[in-house]
Coordinates of C-alpha atoms in Angstrom, one line a residue:
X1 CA 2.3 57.9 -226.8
X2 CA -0.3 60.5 -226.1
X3 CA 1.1 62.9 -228.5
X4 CA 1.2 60.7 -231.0
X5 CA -2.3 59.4 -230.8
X6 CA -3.3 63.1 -231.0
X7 CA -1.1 63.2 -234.2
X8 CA -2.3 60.6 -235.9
X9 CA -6.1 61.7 -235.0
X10 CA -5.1 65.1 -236.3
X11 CA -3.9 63.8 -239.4
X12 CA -6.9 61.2 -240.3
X13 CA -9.0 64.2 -240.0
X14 CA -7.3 66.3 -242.6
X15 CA -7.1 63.0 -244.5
X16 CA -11.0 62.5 -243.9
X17 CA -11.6 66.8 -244.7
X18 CA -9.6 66.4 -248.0
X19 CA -11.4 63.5 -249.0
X20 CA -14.1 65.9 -250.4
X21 CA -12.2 69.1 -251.3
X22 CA -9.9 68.7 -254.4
X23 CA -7.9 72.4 -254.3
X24 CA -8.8 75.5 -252.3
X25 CA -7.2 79.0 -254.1
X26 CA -7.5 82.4 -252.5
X27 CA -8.0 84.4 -255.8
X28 CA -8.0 87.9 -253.9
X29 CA -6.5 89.6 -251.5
X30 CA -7.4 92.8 -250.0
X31 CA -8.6 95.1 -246.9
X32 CA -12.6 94.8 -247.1
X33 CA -14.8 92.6 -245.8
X34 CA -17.4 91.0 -248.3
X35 CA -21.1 89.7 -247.8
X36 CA -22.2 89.6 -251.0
X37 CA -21.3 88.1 -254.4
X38 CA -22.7 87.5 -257.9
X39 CA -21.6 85.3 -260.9
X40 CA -21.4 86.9 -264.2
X41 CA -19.4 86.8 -267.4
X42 CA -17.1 83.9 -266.1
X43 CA -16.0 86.0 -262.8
X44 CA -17.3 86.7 -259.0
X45 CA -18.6 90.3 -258.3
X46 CA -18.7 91.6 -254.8
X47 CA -19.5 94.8 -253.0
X48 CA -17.8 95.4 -249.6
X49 CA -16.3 98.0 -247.2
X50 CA -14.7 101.0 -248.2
X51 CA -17.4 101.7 -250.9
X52 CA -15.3 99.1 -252.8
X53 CA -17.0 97.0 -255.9
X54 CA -15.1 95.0 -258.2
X55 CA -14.7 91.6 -260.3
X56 CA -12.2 88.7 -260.0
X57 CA -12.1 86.1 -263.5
X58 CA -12.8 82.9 -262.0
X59 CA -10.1 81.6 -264.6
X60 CA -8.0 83.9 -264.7
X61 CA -7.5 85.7 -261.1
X62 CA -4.9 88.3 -262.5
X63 CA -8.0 89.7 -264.0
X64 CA -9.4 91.8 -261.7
X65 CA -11.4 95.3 -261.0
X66 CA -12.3 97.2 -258.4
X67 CA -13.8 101.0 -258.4
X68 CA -15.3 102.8 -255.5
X69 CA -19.3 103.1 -255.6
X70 CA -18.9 106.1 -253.4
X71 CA -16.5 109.0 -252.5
X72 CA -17.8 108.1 -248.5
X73 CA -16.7 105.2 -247.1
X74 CA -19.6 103.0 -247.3
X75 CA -20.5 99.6 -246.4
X76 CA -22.3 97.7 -248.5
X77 CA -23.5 93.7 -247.4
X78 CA -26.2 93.6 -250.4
X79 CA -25.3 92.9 -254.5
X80 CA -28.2 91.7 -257.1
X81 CA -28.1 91.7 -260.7
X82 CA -30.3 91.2 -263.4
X83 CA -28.9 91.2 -267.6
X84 CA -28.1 95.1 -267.8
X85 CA -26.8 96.1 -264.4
X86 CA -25.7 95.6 -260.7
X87 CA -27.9 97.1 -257.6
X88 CA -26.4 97.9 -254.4
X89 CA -27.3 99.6 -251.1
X90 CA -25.1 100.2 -248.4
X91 CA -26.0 99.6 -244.8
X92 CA -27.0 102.2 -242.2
X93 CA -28.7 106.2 -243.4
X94 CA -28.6 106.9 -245.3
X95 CA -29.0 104.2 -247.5
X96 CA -28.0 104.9 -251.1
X97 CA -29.5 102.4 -253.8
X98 CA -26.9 101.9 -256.7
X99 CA -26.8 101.0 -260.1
X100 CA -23.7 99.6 -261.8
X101 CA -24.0 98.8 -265.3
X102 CA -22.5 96.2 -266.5
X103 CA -21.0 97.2 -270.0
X104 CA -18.9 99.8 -268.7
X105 CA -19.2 99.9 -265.1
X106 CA -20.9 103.5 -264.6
X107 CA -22.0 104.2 -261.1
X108 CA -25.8 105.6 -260.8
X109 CA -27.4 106.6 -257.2
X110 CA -30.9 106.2 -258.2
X111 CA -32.6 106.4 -255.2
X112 CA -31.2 107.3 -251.2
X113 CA -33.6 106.3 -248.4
X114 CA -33.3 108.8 -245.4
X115 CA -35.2 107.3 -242.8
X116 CA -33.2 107.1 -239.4
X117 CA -33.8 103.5 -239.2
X118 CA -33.0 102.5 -242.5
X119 CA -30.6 99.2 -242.7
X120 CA -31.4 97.1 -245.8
X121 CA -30.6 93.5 -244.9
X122 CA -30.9 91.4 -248.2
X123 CA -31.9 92.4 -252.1
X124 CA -32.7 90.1 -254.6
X125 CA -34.0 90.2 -258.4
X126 CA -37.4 88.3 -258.8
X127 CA -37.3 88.5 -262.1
X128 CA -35.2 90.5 -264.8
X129 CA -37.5 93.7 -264.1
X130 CA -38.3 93.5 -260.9
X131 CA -36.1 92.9 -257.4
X132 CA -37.2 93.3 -254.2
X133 CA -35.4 94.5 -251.1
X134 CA -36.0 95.1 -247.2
X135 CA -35.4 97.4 -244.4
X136 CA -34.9 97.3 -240.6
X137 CA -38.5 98.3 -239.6
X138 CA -38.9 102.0 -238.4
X139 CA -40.5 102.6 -235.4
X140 CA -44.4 101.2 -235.8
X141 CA -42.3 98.0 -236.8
X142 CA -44.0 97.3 -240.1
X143 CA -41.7 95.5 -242.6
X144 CA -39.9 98.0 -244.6
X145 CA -39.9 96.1 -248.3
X146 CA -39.6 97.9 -251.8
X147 CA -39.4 97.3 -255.0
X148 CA -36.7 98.4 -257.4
X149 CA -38.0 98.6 -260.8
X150 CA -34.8 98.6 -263.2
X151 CA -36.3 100.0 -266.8
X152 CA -37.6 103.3 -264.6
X153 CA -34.3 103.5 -262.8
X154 CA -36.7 104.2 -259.1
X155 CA -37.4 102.5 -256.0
X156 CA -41.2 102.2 -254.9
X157 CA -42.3 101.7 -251.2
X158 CA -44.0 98.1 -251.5
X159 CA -46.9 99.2 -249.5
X160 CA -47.4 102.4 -250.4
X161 CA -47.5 100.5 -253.9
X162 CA -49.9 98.0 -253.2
X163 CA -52.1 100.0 -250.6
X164 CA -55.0 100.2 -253.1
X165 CA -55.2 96.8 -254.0
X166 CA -55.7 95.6 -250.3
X167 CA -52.5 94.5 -249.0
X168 CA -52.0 94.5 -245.4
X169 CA -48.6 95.6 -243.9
X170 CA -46.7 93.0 -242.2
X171 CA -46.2 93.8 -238.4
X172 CA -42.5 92.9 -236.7
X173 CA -42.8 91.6 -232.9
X174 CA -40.9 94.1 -231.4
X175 CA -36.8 92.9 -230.6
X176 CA -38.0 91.0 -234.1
X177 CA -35.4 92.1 -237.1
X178 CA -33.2 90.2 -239.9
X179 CA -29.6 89.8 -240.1
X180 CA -27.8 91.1 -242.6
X181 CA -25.1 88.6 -242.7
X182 CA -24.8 87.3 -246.5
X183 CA -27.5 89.0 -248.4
X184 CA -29.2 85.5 -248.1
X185 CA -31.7 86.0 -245.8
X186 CA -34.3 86.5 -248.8
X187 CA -35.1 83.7 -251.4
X188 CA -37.5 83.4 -254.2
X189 CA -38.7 80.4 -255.9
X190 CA -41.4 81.0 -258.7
X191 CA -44.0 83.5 -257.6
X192 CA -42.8 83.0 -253.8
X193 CA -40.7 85.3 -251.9
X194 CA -39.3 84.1 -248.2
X195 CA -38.0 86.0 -245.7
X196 CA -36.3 85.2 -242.5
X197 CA -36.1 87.0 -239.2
X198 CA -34.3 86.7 -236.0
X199 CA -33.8 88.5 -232.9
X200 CA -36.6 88.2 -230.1
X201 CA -38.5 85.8 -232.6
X202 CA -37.3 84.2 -235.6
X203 CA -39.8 83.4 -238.1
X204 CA -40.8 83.2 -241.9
X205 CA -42.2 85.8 -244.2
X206 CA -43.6 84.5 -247.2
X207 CA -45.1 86.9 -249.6
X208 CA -46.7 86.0 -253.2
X209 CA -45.7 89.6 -254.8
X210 CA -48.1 88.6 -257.7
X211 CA -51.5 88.1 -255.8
X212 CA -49.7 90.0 -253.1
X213 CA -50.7 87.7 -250.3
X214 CA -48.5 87.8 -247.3
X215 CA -48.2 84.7 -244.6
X216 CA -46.1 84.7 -241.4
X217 CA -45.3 81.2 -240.5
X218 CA -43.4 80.4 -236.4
X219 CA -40.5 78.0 -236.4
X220 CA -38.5 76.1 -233.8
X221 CA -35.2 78.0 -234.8
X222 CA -33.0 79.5 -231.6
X223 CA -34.3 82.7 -230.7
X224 CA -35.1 84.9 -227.7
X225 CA -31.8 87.4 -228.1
X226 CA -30.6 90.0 -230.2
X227 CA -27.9 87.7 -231.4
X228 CA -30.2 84.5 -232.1
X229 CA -32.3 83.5 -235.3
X230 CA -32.5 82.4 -238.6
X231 CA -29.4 84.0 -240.7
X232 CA -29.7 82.5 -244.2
X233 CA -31.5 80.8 -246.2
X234 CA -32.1 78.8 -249.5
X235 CA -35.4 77.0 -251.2
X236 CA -34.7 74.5 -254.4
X237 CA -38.0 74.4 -255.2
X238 CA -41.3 76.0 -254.0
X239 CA -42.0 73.2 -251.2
X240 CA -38.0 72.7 -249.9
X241 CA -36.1 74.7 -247.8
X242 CA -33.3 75.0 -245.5
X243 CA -32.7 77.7 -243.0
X244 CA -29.6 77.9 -241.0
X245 CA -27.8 79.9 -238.2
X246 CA -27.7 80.4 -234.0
X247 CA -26.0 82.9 -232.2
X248 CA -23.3 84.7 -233.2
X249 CA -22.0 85.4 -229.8
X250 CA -21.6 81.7 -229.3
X251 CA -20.0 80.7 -232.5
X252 CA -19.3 77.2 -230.8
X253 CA -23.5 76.7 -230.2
X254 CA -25.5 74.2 -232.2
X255 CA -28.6 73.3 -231.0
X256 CA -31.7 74.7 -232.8
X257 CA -29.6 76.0 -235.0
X258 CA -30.7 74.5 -238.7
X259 CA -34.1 73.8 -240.0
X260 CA -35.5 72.2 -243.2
X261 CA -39.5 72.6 -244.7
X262 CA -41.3 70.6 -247.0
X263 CA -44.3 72.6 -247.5
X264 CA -42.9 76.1 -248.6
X265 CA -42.3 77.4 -245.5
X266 CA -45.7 76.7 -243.2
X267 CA -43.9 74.1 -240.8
X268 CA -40.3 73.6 -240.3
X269 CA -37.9 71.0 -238.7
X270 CA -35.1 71.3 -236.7
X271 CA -32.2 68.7 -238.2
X272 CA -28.9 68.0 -236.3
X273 CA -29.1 70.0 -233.3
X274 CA -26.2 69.2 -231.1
X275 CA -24.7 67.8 -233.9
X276 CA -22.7 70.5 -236.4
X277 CA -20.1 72.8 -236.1
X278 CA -21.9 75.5 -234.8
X279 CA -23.4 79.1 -235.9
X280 CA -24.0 79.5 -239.6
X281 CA -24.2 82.6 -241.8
X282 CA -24.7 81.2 -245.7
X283 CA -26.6 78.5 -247.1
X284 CA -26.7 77.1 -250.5
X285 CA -28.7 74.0 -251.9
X286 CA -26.5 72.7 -255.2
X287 CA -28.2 73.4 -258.6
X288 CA -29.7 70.3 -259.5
X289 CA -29.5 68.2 -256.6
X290 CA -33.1 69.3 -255.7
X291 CA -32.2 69.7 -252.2
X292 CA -30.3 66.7 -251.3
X293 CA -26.8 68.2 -251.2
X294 CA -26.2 71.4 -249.4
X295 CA -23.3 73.9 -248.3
X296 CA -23.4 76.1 -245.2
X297 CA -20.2 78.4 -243.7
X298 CA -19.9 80.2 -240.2
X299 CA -17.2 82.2 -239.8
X300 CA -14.8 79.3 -238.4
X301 CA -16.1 76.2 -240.7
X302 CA -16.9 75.1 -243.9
X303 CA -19.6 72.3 -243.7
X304 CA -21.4 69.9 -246.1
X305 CA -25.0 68.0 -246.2
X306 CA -25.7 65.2 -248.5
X307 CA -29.2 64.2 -247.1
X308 CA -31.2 67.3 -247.4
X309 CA -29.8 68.7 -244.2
X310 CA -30.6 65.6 -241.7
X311 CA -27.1 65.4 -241.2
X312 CA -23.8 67.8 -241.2
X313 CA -19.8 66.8 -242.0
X314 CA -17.4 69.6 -241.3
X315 CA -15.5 69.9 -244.4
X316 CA -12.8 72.4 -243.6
X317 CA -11.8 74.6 -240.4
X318 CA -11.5 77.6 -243.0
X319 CA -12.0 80.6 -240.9
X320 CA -13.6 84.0 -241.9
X321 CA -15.9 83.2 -244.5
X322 CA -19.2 85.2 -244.9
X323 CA -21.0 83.8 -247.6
X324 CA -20.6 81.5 -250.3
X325 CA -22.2 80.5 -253.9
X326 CA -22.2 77.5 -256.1
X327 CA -20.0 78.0 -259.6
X328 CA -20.8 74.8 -261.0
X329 CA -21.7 71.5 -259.3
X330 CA -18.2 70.6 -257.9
X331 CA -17.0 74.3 -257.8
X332 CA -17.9 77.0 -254.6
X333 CA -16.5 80.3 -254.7
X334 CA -16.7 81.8 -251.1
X335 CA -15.5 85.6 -249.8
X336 CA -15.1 87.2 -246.4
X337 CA -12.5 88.8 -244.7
X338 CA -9.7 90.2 -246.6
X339 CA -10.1 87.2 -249.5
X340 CA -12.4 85.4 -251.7
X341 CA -11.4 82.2 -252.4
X342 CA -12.3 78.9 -254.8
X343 CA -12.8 75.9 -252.9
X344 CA -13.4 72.5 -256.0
X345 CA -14.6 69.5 -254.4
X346 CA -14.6 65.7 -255.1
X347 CA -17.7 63.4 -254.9

């Protein structure tokens, strides 16, 4: 009788987990492990291990690409675009900045960033000229950020840049870094730039890189370890926000762990601690629901808000995902270990 009670409970889970997901297709399969995609032209772009880069059509999987950025083997957790090319920088130092352009896929190393400590976490395009990207600090733990100007083909130290006009470098705590687990940890909204850190404090960065004006705001988020922090996050607008995460050493933990804001970034709120599946690494509101419907990954679950984050339903025990993106409004294309996969869901 027991076993069957646990069958039957077994079974009106899956029935309750495919109640939202229509079809799930792995659409590649290979040795890398990916951290960051793009959508372009119809098809997901990734960088990963190995130096690898490549394309998979969304509609057509048997369409795919993939080249080496680098004769090294190189990893690389970071991908932006704007209309003419890729950018990409592998992790570790060297650091080598990368240009892949998009009509016919030549490979440019534009700039290569020596510094011992450098380990860029997250890069993102602000705006079709300009991206900006960050660094590990170095040892006087100021906030390594640049910008990557795309029309001059060079990389610019952000506060070497701005010294003259009066901005004030931003000072890490020390045991104070950012993760770079899904090249989400960075999000822009308008003029607004956020950035989240973990570690020995976990906290928010939010720069204006128009006026140039930098804030650093505290949060209730886990943190205290190495392991512990903030590890993506996502804005729909330039007042709501979601940040998620927890310790990656206790996948199973999930108090603390996921935090909304109302007023771009100042104060945030912790939502459903105790009460989700555990350690996060992507986050990613759905174009157009201003908020209200969100999806978030760990490496062992697949999970789904539709309340602006107040409350989490484990979707899928899908295991190995890094990071994830929205296709369309009933369409999520996710990559990770050894795949990238479609997931369509239902509503």
């Amino acid at each position: 009788m027991k076993k069957m009670f646990t069958l039957l409970f077994s079974v009106l889970n899956l029935i309750v987990f495919s109640q939202q997901i229509e079809s799930f297709e792995t659409i590649l399969n290979d040795k890398i492990s990916i951290r960051a995609i793009e959508l372009f032209d119809g098809k997901v772009w990734y960088s990963g291990t190995d130096s690898k880069f490549g394309f998979v059509d969304l509609k057509n999987p048997k369409n795919q690409k993939q080249i080496k950025l680098s004769e090294k083997k190189l990893q690389f957790r970071t991908l932006a675009q704007n209309k003419d090319a890729f950018y990409a920088i592998n992790i570790e130092s060297p650091a080598h900045f990368f240009r892949i352009d998009k009509k016919d896929l030549s490979v440019v190393n534009i700039y290569t960033d020596t510094l011992k400590t450098a380990f860029y976490d997250a890069f993102i395009f602000v705006n079709d000229e300009h991206a900006v990207t960050f660094s590990d600090p170095a040892k006087d733990l100021n906030l390594k950020l640049s910008f990557i100007m795309p029309k001059l083909n060079s990389v610019l130290d952000f506060n070497t840049l701005t010294k003259r006009e009066g901005f004030n470098s931003i000072k890490l705590n020390e045991g104070e870094a950012a993760f770079a687990a899904s090249n989400t940890n960075i999000a822009h909204y308008g003029t607004n730039i956020w950035i989240a850190t973990g570690g020995k404090n976990s906290r928010i960065i939010k720069i204006d890189y128009t006026t140039l004006k930098s804030y650093i705001y505290k949060t209730p988020f886990i943190q205290g370890e190495s392991s512990q922090g903030m590890y993506s996050i996502d804005f729909s607008d330039d007042k709501f926000g979601i940040a998620v995460g927890g310790d990656y050493t206790k996948q199973e933990a999930n108090i603390n762990n996921i935090a909304t804001t109302n007023d771009s970034g100042e104060t945030w709120q912790i939502q459903a601690s105790g009460k989700n599946a555990g350690y996060m690494t992507c986050v990613k509101i759905k174009p157009g629901s201003k908020g209200k419907e969100i999806i978030a990954i760990g490496d062992k679950h697949i999970s789904y808000s539709s309340d602006f984050g107040k409350t989490w339903k484990k979707i899928a025990d899908e295991k190995g995902f890094y990071v994830c993106k929205w296709v369309d409004k009933n369409t999520v294309v996710l990559a990770g270990k050894d795949k990238i996969s479609v997931m369509k869901l239902k509503f």
